[in-house]
XYZ file of C-alpha atoms in Angstrom:
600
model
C 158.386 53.096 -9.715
C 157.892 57.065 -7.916
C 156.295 56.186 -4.884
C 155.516 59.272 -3.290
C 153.041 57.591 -0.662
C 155.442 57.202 2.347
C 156.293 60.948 3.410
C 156.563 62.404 6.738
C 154.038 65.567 4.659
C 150.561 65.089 5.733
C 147.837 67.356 5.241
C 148.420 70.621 3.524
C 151.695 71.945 2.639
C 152.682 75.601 3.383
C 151.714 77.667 0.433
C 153.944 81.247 -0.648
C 151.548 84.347 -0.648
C 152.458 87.034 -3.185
C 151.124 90.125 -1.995
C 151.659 93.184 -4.567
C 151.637 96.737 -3.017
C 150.406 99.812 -4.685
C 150.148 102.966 -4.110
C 146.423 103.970 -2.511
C 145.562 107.056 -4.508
C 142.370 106.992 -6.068
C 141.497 109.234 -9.096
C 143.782 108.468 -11.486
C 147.468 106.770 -9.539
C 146.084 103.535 -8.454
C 144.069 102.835 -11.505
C 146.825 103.024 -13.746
C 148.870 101.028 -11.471
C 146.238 98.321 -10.749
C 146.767 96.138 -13.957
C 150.645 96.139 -14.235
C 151.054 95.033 -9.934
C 148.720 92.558 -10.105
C 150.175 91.159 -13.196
C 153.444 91.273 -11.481
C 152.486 89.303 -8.600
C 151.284 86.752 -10.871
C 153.903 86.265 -13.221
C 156.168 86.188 -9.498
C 154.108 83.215 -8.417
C 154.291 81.046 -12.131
C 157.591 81.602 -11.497
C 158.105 79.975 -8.185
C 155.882 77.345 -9.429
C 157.596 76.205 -12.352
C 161.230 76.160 -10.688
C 160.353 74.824 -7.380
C 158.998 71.736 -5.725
C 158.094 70.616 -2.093
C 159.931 67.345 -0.272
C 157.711 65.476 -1.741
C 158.044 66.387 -5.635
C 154.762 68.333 -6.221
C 154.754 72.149 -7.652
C 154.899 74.924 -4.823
C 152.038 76.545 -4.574
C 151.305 80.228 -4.580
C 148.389 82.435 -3.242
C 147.419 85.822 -4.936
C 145.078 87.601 -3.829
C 142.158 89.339 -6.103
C 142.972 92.985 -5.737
C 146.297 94.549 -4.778
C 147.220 96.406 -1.173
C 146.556 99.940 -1.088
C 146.155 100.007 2.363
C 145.831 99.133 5.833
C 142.487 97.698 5.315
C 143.651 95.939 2.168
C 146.726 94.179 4.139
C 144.201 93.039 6.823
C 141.965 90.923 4.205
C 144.741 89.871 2.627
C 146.768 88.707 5.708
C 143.226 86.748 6.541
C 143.185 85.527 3.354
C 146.788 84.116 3.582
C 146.061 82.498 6.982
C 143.325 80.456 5.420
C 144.560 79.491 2.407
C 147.723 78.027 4.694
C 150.550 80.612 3.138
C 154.078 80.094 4.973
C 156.080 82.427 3.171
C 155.345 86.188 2.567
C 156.802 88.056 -0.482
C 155.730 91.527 -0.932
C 156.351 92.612 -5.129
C 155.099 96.387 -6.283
C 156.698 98.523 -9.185
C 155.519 101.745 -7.726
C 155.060 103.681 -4.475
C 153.260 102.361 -1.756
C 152.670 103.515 2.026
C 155.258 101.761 4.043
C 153.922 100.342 7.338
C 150.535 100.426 5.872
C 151.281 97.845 3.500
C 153.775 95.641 5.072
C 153.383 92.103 6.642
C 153.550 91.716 9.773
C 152.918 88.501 10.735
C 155.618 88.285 13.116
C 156.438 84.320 12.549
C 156.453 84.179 8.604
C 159.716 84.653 6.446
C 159.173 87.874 4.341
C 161.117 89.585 1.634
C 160.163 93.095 -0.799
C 160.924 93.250 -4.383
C 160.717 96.652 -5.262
C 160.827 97.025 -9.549
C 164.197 99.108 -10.653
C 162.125 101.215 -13.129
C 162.485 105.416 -13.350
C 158.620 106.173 -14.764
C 157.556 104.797 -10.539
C 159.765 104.652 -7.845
C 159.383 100.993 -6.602
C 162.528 101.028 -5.472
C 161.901 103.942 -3.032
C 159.095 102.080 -1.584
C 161.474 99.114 -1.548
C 163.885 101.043 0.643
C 160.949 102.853 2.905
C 159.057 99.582 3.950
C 162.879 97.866 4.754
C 163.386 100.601 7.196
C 160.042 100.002 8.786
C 160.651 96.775 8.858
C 163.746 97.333 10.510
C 162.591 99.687 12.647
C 159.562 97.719 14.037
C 161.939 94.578 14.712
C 160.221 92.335 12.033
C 163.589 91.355 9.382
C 162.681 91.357 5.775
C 164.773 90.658 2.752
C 165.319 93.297 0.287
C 165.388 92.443 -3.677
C 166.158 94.810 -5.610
C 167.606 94.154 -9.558
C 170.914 95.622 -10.378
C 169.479 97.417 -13.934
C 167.118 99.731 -14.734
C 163.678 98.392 -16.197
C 160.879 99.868 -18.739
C 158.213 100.226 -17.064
C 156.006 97.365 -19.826
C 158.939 94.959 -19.382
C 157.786 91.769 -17.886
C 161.007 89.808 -17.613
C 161.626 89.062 -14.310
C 165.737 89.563 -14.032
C 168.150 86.692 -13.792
C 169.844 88.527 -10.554
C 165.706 88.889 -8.745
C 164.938 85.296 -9.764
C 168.078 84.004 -7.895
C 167.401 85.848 -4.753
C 163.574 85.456 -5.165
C 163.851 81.499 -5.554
C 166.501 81.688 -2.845
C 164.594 83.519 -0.558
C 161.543 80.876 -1.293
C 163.501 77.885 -0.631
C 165.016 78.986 2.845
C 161.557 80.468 3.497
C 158.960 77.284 2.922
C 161.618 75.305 4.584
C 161.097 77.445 7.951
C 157.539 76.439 7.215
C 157.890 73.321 7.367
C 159.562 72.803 10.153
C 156.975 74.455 11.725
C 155.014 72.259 14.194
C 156.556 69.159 12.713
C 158.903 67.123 15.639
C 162.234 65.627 16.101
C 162.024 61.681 17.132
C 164.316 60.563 19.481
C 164.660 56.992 19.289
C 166.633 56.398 22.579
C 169.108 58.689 24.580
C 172.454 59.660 24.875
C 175.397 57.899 22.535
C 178.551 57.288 24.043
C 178.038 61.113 25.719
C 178.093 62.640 22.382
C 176.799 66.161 23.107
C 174.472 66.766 19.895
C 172.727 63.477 21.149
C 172.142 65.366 24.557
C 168.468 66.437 23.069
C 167.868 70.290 23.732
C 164.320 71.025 23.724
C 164.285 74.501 24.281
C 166.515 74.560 20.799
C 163.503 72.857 18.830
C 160.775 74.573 20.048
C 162.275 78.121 19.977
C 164.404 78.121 16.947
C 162.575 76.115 15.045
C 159.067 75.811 16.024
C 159.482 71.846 16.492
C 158.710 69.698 18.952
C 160.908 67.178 20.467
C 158.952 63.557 21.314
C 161.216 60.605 22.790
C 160.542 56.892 22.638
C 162.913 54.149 24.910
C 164.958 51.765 22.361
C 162.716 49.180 24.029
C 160.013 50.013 22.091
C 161.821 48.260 18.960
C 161.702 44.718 21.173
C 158.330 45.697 22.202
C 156.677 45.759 18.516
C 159.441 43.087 17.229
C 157.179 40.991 19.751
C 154.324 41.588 19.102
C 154.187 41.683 15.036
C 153.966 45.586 15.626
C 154.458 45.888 11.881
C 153.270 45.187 8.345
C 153.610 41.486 8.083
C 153.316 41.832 4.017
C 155.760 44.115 3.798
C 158.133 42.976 5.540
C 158.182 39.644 3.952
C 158.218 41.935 0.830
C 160.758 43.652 2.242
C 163.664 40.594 3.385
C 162.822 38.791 -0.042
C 164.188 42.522 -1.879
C 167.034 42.967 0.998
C 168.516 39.203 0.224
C 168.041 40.107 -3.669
C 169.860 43.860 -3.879
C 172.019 44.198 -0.865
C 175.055 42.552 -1.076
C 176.970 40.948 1.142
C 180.638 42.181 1.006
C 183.620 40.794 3.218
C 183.500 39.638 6.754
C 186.478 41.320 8.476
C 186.102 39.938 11.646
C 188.589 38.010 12.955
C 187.721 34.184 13.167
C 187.176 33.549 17.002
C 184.867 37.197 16.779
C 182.857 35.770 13.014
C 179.075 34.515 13.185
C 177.720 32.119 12.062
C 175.400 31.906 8.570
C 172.099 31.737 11.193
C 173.524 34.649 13.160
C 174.014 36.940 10.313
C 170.819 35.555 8.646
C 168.808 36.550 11.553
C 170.525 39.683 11.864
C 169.136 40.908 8.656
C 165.350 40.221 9.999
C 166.669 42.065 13.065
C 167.812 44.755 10.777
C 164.767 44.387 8.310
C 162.068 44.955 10.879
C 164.111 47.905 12.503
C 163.484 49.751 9.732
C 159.860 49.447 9.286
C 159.381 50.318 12.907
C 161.554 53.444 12.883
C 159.944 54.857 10.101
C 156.270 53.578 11.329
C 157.254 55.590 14.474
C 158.257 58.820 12.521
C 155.096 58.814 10.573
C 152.832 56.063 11.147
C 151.041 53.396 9.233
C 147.298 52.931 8.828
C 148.325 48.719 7.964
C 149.023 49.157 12.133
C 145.348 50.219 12.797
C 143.725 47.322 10.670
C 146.148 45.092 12.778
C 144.605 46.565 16.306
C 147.164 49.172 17.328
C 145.517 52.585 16.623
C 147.803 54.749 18.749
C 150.535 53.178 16.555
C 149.149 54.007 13.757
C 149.673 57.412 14.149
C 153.651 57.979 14.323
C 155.234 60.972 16.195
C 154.401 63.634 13.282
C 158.376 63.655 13.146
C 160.623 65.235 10.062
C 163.569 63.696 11.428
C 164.401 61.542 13.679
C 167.904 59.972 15.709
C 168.663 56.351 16.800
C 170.995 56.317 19.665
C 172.065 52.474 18.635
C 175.379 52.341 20.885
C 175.785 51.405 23.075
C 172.862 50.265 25.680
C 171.550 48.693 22.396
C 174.169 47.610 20.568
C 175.884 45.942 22.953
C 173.229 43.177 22.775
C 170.961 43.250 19.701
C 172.143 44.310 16.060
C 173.053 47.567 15.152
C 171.155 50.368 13.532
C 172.964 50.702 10.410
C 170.819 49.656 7.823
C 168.001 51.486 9.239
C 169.374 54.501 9.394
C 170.871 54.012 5.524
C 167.933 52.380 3.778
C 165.989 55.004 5.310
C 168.117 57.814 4.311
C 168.201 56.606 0.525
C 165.727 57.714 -1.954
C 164.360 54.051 -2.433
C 163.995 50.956 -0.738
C 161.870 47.604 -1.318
C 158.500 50.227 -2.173
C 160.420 51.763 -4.995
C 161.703 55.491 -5.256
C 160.726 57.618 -2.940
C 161.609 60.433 -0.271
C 163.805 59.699 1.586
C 163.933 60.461 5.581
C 166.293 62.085 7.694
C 167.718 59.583 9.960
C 170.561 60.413 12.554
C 173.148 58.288 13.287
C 173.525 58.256 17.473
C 170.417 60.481 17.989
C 173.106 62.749 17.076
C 169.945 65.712 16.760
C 172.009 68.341 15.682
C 173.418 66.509 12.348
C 170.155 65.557 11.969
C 168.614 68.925 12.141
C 171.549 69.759 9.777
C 170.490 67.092 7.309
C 167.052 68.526 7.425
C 168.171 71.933 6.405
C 170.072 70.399 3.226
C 167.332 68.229 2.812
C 164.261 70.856 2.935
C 166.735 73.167 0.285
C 167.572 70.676 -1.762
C 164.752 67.810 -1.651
C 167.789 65.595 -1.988
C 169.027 62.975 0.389
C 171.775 63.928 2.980
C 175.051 61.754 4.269
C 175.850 61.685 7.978
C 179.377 61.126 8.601
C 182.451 61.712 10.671
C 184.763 64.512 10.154
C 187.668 61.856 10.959
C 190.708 62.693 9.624
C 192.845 65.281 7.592
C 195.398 63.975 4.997
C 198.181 66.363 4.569
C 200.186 65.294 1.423
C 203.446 64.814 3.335
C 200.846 61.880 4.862
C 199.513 60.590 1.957
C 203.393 60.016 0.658
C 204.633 58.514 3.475
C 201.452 56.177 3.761
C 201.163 54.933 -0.024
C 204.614 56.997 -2.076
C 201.427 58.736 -3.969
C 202.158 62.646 -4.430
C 199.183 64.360 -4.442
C 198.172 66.787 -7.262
C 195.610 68.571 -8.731
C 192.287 68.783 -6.921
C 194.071 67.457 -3.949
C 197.186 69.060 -3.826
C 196.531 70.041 -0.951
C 195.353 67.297 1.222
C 191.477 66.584 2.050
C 188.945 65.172 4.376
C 188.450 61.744 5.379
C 184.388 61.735 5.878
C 183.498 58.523 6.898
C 180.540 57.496 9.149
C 181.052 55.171 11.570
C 177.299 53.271 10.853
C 175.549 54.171 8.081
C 174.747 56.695 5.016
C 172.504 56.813 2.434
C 173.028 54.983 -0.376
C 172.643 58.113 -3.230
C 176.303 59.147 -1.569
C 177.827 56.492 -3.856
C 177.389 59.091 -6.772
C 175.938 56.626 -8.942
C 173.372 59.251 -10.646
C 174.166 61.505 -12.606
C 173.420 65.044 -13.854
C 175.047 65.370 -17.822
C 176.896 62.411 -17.353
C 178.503 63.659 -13.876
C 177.963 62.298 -10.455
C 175.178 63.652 -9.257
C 172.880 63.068 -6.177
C 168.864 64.237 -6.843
C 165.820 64.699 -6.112
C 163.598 60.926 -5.585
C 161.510 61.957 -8.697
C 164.230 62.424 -11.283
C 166.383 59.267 -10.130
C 165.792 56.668 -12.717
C 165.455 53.023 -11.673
C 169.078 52.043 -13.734
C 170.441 54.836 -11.370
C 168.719 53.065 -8.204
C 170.247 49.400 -8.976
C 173.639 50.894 -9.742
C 173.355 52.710 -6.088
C 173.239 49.422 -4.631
C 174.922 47.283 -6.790
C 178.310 50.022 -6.121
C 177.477 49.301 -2.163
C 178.605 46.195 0.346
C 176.922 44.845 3.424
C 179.479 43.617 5.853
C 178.801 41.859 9.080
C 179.728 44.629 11.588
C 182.691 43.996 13.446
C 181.870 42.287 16.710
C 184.237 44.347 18.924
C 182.377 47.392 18.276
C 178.726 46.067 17.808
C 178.663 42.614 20.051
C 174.859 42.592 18.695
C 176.001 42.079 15.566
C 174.253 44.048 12.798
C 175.291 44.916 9.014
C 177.214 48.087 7.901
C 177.584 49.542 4.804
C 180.235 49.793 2.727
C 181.044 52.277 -0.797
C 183.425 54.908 -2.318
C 182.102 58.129 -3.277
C 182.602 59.183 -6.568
C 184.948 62.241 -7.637
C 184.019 64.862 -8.857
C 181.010 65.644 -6.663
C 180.393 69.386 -5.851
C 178.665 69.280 -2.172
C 178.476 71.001 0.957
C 179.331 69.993 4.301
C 177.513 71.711 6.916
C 177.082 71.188 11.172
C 174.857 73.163 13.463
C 176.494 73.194 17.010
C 175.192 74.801 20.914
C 177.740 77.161 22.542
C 177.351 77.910 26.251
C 176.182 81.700 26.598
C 175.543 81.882 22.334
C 172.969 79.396 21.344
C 172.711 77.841 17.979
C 175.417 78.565 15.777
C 176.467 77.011 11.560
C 179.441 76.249 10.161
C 179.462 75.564 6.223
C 182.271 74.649 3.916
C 181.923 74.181 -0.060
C 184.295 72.053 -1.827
C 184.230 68.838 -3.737
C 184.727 64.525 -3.174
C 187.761 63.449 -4.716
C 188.509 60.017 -6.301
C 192.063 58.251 -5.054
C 193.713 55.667 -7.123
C 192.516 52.421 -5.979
C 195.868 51.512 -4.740
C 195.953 54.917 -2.371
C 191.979 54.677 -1.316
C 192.536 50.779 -0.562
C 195.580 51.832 1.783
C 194.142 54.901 3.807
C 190.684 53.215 3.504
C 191.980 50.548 5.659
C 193.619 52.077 7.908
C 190.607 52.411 9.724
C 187.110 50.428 9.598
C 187.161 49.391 6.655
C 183.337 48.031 6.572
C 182.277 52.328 6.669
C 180.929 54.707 3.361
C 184.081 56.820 2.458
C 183.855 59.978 0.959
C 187.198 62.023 0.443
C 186.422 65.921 0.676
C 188.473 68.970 -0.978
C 187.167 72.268 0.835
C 187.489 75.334 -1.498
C 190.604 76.965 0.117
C 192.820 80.353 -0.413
C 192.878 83.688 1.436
C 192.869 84.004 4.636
C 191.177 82.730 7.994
C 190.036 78.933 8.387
C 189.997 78.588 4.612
C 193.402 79.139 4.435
C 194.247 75.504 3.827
C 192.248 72.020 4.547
C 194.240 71.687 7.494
C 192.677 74.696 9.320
C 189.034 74.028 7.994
C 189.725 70.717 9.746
C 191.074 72.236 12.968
C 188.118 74.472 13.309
C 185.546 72.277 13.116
C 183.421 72.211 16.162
C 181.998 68.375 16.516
C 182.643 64.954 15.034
C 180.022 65.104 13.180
C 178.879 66.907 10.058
C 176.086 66.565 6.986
C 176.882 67.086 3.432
C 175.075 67.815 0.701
C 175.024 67.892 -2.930
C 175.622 70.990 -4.552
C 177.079 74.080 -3.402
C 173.962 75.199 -0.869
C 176.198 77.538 1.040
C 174.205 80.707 0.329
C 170.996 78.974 0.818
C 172.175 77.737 4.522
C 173.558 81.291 5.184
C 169.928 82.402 4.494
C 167.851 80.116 6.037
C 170.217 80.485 8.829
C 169.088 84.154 9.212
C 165.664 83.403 9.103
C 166.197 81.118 11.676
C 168.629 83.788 13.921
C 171.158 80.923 13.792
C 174.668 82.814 12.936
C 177.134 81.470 10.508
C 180.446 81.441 12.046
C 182.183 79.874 8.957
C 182.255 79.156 5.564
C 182.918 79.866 2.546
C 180.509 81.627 0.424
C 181.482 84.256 -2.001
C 180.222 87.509 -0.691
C 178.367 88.529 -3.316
C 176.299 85.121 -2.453
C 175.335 86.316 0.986
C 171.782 86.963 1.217
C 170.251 87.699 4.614
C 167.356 90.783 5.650
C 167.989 93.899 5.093
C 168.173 94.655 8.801
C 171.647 92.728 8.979
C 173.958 95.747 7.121
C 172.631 97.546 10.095
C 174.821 96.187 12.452
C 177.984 96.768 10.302
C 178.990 96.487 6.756
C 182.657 95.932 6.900
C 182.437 92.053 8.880
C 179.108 90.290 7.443
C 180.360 87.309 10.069
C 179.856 90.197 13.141
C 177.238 91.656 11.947
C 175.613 88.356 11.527
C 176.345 87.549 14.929
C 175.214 90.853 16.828
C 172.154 90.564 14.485
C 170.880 87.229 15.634
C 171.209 88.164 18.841
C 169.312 91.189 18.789
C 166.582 89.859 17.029
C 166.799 86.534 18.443
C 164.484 83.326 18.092
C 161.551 83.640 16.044
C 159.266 81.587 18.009
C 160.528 82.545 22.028
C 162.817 84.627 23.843
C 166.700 83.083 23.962
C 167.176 81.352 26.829
């Protein structure tokens, strides 16, 4: 069962307005032109519809307008049209000259890109390179696309080298929309003083256009109380948790064990955690019919952050299943979206889930960056030599709490491991999810609340992304990305380094793509430069699409990986140098600087 009813998307969805140029010339130009732009424009937006999807599995939608834009009179209607009909993402296609700054878009707060047709019988491409300047010029980015061959004029293939960028360019750009007036939920304060759980507002609401709304962690005892919850479902809801999430070993020690009523009564604890914290991200009507209409409406939040440890966990049970059930893309309701749940109100992995999440509708793992495993380590440890994929040592990623369950690699895309979108996981591929994942009593020395953390291997195999968004004093906002792969360990070796540490945590092993020079030199050095404990991965290799939503954004990438021949960012960027992308990323995003407020 697709159950596509519980989403954080209410109301209307930000639509992508196609708005196709021509040139203005009455008496002969523009009428020849009128036919072939407008059928342009439309073959653009069946285009975007058929290859992409919103969060919540349903067809982008695009906006064309009747006529082209000849004019300034023309981009007015149409820029009024585009308000009303909701459009969040501005892409500009002609195949012929058009007046520059008469035609171009500029609303100052919507992503925008040009593609300007590679034909000889009309210059499109000149037009392509005249409105970029303006753009430029007048401080409002665009992105230029611009196909590598030469087109007939009659061709209406759209190019495998503009459909990448386009589609890349629509991603990055609908998820700035959005985030748009949507809000982070804090749920509680400060973790054990990690510093992305130190909530900066002035980050939301500038850079991304969020809010930031806060509720105390007593909140959770408040409604627990009171019955502040569907009653239904959460009987629903224990009967599927004591049928599908198994309970793996308890590796407490026996003076620190609980007893069978403890742990049973944990798992209500647990149970009716969840429904709250999601109730509070997006609200529940079943609250209204029981009384509590303020309730009812959640915090209109896209992601949210439980702080858990330690005020909290130091005396009820932890918030580890929460923060994985809700993360998966299914629970007791069936398949659905899943939500972007921080562990430790750690808001900056969470904002860097929501990036992976709103590019690749697909659910994101939270974990540690804990330890590199050199293979001098690794032979010393277990007497296994490394070789092959991790010759050269890897990544322990391994969250200390939770992660969602679709990290197990139990899908599959062609018979690989595979994480996807809610809509094309099967319900085989859900019960092998949780049938390869163990709920262990949390150990009591950490969590004296008890609680239940989860427990699985990831699969091998995997290509993903790991990706954190950190604050630097002076700079602001800046991304680090790094491509690579999970690897699979013998048993024998995983069971050995596995255990080493907690072993009741998800483990993922990560292989960065290495070679050349700088921090992707070796795994070692992508290790050493990483700039928090945290980080987010996700599935696929999304580094491009970060690096561009990052420059819509005016969030510079500081590292990664990317080919670049992948790097995609506005046409303003070469302006600040062409020999260092990274620099001229930087000097870029500071020029330009937050799209909705000055830098503070």
């Amino acid at each position: 069962m697709k159950n596509q009813t519980l989403t954080c998307w209410q109301g209307k969805l930000p639509r992508v307005g196609i708005r196709p140029t021509i040139d203005g010339r009455l008496g002969g130009v523009r009428e020849s032109l009128e036919s072939q732009t407008l059928n342009l424009a439309k073959r653009v937006a069946q285009l975007i519809s058929s290859q992409l999807r919103y969060p919540n599995g349903h067809p982008v939608e695009c906006v064309v307008p009747p006529t082209c834009i000849g004019g300034a009179a023309e981009a007015a209607l149409v820029a009024e049209q585009f308000q009303n009909e909701n459009v969040g993402v501005s892409l500009t296609v002609t195949p012929c000259w058009c007046y520059g700054s008469e035609t171009m878009d500029q609303d100052p707060l919507i992503p925008k890109a040009v593609w300007g047709f590679n034909g000889t019988e009309r210059p499109g491409a000149v037009y392509l390179a005249a409105v970029l300047a303006g753009h430029t010029q007048k401080g409002w980015p665009a992105f230029g696309i611009y196909g590598r061959d030469v087109q007939d004029a009659g061709d209406s293939k759209i190019p495998d080298d503009v459909s990448t960028k386009m589609l890349q360019f629509v991603k990055a750009g609908l998820a700035v929309a959005l985030m748009r007036g949507k809000s982070y939920l804090a749920m509680g304060g400060t973790s054990m003083g990690i510093a992305g759980s130190i909530v900066d507002q002035g980050f939301f609401e500038r850079y991304l256009g969020m809010r930031v709304e806060s509720v105390d962690m007593t909140e959770f005892i408040r409604r627990m109380d009171k019955g502040i919850y569907d009653p239904q479902e959460y009987k629903r809801a224990l009967a599927w948790v004591k049928k599908h999430c198994k309970e793996g070993k308890d590796y407490n020690a026996p003076k620190t064990k609980r007893d069978r009523a403890h742990l049973d009564q944990e798992w209500e604890w647990s149970v009716k955690m969840a429904l709250i914290a999601r109730d509070l991200m997006i609200g529940n009507s079943v609250l209204d019919d029981l009384g509590y209409g303020e309730e009812s409406f959640g915090h209109n939040a896209i992601v949210s952050g439980f702080q858990g440890q330690r005020q909290w966990t130091d005396h009820c049970p932890n918030g580890d299943f929460l923060e994985a059930i809700l993360s998966s893309s299914f629970d007791w309701n069936g398949i659905r979206e899943p939500f972007m749940v921080a562990t430790e109100n750690d808001a900056l992995n969470g904002v860097t889930m929501l990036f992976g999440h709103l590019l690749t509708n697909t659910a994101q793992i939270f974990a540690d960056v804990r330890t590199y495993w050199s293979p001098a380590a690794v032979k010393r440890v277990s007497g296994h030599k490394l070789t092959g994929l991790g010759a050269g040592g890897f990544l322990h990623l391994i969250n200390s709490g939770p992660a969602a369950l679709d990290g197990t690699g139990e899908q599959s895309i062609k018979g690989k491991p595979a994480m996807k979108p809610f809509w094309e996981i099967s319900e085989a591929e859900m019960k092998k999810c949780l049938d390869a994942t163990t709920w262990h009593p949390s150990i009591t020395e950490y969590f004296p609340g008890g609680g239940w953390s989860t427990r699985y291997q990831t699969k091998g195999n995997m290509p993903v992304t790991i990706a954190r968004l950190n604050l630097v004093y002076g700079l602001g906002p800046a991304l680090q990305i790094a491509e690579g792969w999970t690897l699979e360990l013998p048993k024998k070796v995983h069971d050995i380094l596995d255990e080493r540490t907690n072993p009741t945590w998800p483990t993922t092993w990560f292989v960065p793509r290495t070679g050349g020079t700088g921090v992707f030199r070796d795994v070692y050095s992508v290790m050493n430069a990483w700039g928090a404990n945290h980080c987010a991965f996700s599935y696929g290799h999304i580094g491009s699409e970060l690096i561009t939503l990052a420059a819509m954004l005016r969030i510079p990438v500081y590292m990664h990986n990317v080919a670049e021949e992948q790097v995609f960012r506005p046409s303003a960027w070469t302006s600040f140098g062409t020999e260092s992308l990274e620099a001229a990323d930087f000097r870029a995003c500071e020029v330009f600087g937050p799209v909705y407020g000055a830098k503070k």
